[in-house]
XYZ file of N, CA and C in Angstrom:
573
model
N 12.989 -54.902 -17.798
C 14.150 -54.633 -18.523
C 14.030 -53.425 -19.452
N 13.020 -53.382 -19.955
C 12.674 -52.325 -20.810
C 12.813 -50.668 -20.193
N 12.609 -51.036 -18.432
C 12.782 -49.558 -18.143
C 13.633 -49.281 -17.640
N 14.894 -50.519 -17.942
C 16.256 -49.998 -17.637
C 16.989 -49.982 -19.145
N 16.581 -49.381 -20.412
C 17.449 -49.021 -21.174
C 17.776 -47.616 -21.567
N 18.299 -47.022 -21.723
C 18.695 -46.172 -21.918
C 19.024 -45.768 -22.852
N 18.369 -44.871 -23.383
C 18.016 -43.998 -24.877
C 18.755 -42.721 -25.313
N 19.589 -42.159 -23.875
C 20.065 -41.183 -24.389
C 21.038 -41.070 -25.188
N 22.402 -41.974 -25.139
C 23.366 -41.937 -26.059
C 22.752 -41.741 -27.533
N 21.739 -42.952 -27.749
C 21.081 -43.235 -29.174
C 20.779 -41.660 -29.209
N 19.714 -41.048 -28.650
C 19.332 -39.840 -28.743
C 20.468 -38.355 -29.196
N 21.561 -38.870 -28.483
C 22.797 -38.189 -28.121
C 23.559 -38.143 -29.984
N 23.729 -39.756 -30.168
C 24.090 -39.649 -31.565
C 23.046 -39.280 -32.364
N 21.473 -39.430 -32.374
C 21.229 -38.964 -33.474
C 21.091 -36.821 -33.597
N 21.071 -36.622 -32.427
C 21.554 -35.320 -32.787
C 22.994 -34.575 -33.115
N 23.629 -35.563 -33.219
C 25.351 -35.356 -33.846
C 25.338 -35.641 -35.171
N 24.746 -36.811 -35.723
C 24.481 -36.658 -37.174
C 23.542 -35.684 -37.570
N 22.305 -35.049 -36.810
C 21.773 -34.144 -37.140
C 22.296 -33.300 -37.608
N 23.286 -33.036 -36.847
C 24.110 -31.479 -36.764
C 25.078 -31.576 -37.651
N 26.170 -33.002 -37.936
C 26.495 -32.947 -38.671
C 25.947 -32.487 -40.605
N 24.438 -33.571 -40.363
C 24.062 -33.405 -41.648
C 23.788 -31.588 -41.801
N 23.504 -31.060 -40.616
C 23.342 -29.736 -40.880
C 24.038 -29.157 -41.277
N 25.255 -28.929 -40.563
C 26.871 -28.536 -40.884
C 27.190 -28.989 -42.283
N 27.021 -30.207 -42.561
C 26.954 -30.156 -44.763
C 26.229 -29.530 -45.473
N 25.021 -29.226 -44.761
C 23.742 -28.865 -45.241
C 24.310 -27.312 -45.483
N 24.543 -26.619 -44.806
C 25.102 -25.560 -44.435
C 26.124 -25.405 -45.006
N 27.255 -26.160 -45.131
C 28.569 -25.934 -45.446
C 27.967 -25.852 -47.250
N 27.789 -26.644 -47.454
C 26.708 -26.645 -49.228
C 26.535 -25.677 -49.626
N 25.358 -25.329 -48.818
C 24.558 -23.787 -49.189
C 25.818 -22.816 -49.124
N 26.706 -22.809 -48.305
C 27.633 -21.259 -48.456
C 28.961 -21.794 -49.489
N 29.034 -22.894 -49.556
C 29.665 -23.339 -51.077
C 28.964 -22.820 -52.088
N 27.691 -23.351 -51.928
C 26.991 -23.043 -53.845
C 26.937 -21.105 -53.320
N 26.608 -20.510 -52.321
C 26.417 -19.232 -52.452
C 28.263 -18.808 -52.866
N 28.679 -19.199 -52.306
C 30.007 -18.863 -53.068
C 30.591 -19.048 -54.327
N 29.974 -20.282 -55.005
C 30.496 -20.249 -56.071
C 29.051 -19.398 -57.073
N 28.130 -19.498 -56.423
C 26.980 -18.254 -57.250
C 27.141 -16.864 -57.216
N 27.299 -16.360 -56.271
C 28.397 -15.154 -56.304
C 30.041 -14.841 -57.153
N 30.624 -15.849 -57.310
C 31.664 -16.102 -57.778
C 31.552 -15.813 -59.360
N 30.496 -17.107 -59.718
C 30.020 -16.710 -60.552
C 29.034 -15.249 -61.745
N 28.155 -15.069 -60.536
C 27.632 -13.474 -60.778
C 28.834 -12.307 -60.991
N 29.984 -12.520 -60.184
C 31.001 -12.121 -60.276
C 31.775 -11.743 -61.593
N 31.941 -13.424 -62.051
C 32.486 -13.445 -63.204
C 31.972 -13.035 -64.814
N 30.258 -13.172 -64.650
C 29.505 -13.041 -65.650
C 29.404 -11.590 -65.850
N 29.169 -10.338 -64.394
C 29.504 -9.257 -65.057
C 30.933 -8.917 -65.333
N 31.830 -9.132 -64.869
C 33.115 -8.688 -65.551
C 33.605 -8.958 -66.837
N 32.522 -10.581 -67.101
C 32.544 -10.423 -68.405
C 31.952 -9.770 -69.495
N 30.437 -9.294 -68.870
C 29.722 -8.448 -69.760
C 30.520 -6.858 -69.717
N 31.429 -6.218 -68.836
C 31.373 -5.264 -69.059
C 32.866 -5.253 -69.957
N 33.632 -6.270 -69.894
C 34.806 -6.832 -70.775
C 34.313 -6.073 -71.982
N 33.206 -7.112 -72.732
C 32.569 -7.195 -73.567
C 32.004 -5.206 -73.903
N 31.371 -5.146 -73.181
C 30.880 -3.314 -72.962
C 31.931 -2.694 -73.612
N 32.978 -2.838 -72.611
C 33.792 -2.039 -72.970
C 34.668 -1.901 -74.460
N 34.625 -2.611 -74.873
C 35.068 -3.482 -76.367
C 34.557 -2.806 -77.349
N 33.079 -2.885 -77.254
C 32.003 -1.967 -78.111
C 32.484 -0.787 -77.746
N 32.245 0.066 -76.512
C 32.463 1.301 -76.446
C 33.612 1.840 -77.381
N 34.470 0.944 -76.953
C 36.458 1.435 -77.977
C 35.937 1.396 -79.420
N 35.199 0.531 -79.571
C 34.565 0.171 -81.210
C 33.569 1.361 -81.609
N 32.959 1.866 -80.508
C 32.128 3.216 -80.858
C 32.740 4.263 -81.023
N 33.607 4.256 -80.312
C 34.845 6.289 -79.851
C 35.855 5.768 -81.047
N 36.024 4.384 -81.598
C 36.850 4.293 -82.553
C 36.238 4.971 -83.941
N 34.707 4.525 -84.189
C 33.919 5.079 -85.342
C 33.458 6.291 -85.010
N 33.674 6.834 -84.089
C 32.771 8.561 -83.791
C 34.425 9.090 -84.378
N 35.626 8.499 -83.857
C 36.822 9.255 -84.359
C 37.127 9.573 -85.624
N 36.987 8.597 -86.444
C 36.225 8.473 -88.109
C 35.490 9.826 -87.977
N 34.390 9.160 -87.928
C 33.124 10.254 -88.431
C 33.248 11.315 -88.427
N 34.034 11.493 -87.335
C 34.786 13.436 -86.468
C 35.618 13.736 -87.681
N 36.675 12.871 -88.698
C 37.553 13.081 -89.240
C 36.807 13.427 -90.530
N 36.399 12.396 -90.732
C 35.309 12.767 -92.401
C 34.167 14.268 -92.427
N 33.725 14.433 -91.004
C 32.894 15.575 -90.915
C 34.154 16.981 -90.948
N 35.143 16.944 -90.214
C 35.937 17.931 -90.902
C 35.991 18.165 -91.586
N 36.125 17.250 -92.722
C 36.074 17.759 -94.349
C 35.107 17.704 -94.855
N 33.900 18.147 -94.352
C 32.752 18.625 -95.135
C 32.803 20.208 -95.342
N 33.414 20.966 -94.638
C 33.614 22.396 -94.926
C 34.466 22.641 -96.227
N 35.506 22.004 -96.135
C 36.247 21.923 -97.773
C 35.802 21.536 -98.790
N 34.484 20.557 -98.855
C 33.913 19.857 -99.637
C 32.906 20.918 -100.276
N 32.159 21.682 -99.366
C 31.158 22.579 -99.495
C 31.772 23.246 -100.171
N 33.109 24.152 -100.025
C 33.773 25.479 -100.890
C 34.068 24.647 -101.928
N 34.114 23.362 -102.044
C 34.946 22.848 -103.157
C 34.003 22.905 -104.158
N 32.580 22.702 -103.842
C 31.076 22.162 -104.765
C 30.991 24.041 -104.998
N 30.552 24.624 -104.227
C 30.409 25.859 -104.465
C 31.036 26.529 -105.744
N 32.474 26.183 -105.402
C 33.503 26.706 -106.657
C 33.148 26.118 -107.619
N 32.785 24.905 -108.029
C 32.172 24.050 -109.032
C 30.771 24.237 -109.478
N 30.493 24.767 -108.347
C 29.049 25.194 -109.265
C 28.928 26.774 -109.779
N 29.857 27.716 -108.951
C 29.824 29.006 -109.697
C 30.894 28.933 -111.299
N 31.570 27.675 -111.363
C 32.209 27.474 -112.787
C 31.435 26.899 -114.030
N 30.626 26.053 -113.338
C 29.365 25.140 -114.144
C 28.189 26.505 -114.297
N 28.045 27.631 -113.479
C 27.163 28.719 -113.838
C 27.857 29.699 -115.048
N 29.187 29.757 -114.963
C 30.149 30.543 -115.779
C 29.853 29.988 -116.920
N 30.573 28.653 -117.200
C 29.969 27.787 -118.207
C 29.141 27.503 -119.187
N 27.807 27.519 -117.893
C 26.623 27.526 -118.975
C 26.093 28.783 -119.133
N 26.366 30.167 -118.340
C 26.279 31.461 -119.507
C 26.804 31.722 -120.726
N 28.292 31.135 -120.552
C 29.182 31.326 -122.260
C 28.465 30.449 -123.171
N 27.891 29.180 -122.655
C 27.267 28.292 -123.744
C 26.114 29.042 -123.992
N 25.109 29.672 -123.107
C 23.926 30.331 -123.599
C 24.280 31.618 -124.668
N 25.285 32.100 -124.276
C 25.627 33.222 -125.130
C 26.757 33.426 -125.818
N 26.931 31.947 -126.597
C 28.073 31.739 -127.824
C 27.551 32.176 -128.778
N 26.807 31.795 -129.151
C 26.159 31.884 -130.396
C 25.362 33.373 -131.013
N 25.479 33.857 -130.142
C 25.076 35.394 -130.452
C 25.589 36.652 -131.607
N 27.006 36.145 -131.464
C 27.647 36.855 -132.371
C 27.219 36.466 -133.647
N 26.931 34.845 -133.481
C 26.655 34.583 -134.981
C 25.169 34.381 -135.257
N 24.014 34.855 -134.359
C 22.958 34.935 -134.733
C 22.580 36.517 -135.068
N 23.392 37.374 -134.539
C 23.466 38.678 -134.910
C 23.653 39.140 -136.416
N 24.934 37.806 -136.395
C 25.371 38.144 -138.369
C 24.332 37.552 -139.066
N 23.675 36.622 -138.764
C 22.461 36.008 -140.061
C 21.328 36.697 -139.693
N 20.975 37.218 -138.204
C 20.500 38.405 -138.792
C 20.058 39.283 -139.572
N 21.154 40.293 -139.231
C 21.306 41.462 -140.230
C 21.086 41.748 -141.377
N 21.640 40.877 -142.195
C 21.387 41.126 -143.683
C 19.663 40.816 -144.155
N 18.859 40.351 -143.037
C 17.609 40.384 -143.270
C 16.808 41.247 -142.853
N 17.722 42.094 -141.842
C 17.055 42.997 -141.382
C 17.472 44.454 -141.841
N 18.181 44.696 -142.538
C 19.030 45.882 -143.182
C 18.246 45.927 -144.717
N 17.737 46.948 -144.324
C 17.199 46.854 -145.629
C 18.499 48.232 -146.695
N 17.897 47.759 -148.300
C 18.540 48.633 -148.911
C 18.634 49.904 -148.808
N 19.935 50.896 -148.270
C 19.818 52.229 -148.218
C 19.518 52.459 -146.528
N 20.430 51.561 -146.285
C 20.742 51.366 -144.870
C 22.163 50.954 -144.413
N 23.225 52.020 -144.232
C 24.347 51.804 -144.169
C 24.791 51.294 -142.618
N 25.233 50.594 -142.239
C 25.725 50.737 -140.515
C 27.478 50.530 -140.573
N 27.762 51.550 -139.434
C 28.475 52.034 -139.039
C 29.495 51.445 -138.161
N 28.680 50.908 -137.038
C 29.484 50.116 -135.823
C 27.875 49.344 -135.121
N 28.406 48.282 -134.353
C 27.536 47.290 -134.226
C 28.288 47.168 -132.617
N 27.661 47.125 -131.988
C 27.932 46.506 -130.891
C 27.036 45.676 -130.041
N 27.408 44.572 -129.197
C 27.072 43.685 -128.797
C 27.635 43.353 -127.458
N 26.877 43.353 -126.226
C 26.717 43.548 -125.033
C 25.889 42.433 -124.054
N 26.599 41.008 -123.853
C 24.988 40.120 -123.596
C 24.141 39.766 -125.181
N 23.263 39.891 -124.834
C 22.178 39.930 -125.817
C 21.845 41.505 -126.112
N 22.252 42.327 -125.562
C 22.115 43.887 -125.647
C 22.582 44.020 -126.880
N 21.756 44.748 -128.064
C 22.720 45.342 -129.379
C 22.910 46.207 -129.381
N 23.191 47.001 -130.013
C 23.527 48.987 -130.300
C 23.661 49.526 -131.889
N 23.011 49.409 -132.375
C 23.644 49.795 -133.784
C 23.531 51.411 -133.971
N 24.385 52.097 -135.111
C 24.483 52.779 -135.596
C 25.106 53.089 -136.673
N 24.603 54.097 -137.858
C 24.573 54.206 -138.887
C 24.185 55.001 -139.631
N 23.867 54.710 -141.373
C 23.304 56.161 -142.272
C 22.275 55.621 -142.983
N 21.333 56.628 -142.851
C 20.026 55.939 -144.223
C 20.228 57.192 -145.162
N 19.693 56.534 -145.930
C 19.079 57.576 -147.134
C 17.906 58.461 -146.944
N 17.071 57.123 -146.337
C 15.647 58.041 -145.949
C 15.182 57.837 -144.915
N 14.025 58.329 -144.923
C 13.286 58.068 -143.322
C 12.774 56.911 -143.602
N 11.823 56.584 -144.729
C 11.451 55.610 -145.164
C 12.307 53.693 -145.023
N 13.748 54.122 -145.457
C 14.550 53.095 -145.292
C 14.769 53.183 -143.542
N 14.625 53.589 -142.877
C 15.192 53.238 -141.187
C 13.793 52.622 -140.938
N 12.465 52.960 -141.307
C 11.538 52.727 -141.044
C 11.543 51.096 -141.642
N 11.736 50.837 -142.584
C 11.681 49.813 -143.058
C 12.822 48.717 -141.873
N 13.606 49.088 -141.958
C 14.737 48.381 -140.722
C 13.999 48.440 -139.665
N 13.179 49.503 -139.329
C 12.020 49.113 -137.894
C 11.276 47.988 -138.005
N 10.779 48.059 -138.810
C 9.555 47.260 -139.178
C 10.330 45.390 -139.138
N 10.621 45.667 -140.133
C 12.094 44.091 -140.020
C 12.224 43.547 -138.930
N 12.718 44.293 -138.041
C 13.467 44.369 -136.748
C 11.675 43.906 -135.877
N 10.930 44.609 -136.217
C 9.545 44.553 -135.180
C 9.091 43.050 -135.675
N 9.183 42.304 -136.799
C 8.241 41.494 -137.155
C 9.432 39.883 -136.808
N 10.699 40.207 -136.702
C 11.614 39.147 -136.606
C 11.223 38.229 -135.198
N 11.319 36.868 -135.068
C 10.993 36.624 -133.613
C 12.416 36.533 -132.441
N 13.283 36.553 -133.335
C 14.666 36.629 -132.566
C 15.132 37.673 -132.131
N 14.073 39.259 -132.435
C 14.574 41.170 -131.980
C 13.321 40.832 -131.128
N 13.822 41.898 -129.707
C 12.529 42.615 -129.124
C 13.043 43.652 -128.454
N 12.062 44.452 -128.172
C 12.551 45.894 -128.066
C 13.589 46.769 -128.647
N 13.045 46.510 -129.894
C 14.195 47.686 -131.056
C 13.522 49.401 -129.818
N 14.725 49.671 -130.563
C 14.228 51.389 -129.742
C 15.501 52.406 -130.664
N 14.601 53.509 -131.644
C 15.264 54.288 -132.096
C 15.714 55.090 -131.495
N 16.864 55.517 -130.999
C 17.896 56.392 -130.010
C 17.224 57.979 -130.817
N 18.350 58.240 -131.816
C 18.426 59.253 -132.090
C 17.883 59.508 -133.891
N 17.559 59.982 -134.756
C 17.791 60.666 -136.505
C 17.991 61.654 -136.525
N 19.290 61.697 -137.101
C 19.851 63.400 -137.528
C 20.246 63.655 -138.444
N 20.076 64.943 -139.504
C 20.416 64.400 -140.857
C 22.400 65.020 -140.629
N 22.773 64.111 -141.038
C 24.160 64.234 -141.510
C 24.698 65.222 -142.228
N 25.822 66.441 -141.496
C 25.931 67.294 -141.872
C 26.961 67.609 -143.618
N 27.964 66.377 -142.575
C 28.626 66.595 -144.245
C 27.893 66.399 -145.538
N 27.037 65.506 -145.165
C 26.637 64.727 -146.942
C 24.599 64.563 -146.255
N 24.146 65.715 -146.532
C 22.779 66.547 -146.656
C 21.792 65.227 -146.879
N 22.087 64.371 -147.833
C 21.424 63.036 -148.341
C 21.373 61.761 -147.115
N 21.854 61.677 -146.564
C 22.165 60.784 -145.363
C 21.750 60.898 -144.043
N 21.436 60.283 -143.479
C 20.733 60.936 -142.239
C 21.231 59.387 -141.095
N 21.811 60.471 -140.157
C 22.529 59.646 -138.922
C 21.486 58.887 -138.397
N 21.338 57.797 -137.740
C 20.859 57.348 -136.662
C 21.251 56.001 -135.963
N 20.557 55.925 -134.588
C 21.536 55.323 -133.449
C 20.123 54.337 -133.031
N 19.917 53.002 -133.289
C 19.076 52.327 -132.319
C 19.929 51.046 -131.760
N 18.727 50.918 -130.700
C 19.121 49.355 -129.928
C 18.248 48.216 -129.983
N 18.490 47.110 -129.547
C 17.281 45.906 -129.204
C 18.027 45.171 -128.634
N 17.397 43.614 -128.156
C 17.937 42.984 -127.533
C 17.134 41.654 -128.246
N 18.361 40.710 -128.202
C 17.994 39.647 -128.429
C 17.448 38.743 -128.074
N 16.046 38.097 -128.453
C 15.552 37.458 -127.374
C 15.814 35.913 -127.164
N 15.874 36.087 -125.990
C 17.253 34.738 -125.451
C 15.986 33.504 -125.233
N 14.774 33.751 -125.255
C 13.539 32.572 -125.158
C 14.036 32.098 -126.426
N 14.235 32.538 -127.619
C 14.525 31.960 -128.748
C 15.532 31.372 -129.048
N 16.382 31.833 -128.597
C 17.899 31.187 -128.579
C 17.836 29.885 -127.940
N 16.992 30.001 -126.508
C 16.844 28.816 -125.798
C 16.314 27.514 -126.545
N 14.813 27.836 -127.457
C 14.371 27.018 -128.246
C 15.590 26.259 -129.632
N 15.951 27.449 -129.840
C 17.016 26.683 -130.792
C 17.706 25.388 -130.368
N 18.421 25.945 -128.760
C 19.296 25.397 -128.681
C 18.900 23.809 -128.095
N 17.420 23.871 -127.534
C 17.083 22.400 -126.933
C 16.986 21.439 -128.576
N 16.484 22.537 -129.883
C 16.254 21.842 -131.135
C 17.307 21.122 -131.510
N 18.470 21.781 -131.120
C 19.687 20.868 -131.754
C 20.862 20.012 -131.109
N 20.041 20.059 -129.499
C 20.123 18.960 -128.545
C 19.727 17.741 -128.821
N 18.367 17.822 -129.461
C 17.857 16.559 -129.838
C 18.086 16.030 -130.836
């Protein structure tokens, strides 16, 4: 009996469920590859979503930056002008006080029998001119003038004796004021 049964149907079905299970097996795999692709799909379109977002957020701040760097050329002439006014500035402040260190000066440096004439004042540049009596008295105004620490470079121009009035004798010097001193003053009464 045994070698009249017949195995093939059995055989027959189990290669139909084979094939079936294959065909799921299969049908599976190109499901999940489809929805993994699908997915890969979706994940970059979302990263470049995202990309692109930043980028607008970058060309948005370079558009800025482009705008604010324009006006660094106006800014520059603007500081420039401000600093050649702040240089204006602090020359008139360095050389306010001149006129009136010139006048307390003088009367210490003029000695008796020393007339002046006209005074001029140039910068720290002086100019004087005037009448002595003697040689002796201009000499003495040299000397004054040489030993003061606020004169340097006195320089006698010209002595001529004065024609109208024989007793008098013209002369023309200069110096300059020295502005190291002025400077010291002026940090003294800063503090």
């Amino acid at each position: 009996m045994i070698a009249k049964v017949n195995l093939l149907p059995w055989r027959e079905e189990g290669r139909k469920r084979y094939r079936q299970r294959f065909g799921f097996m299969l049908g599976g795999a190109a499901a999940m590859v489809v929805v993994l692709v699908g997915s890969v799909g979706w994940l970059l379109d979302w990263q470049q979503d995202i990309q692109s977002a930043r980028n607008a957020q970058i060309r948005q701040e370079v558009t800025l930056l482009e705008e604010k760097l324009a006006l660094l050329p106006k800014m520059d002439t603007q500081r420039e002008a401000l600093l050649k006014r702040l240089s204006v500035i602090s020359d008139i402040q360095k050389g306010r006080n001149h006129i009136t260190q010139l006048l307390s000066l003088l009367p210490g440096l003029v000695p008796q029998g020393v007339y002046l004439d006209d005074i001029s004042l140039t910068g720290s540049h002086v100019k004087l001119s005037g009448k002595g009596e003697s040689n002796g008295h201009l000499a003495t105004l040299l000397a004054n003038a040489e030993e003061s620490a606020w004169i340097e470079g006195i320089t006698m121009h010209s002595i001529v004796r004065a024609e109208e009035d024989k007793a008098l004798i013209n002369f023309k010097a200069s110096f300059v004021m020295n502005p190291a001193q002025q400077d010291h003053r002026h940090e003294g009464e800063v503090q």
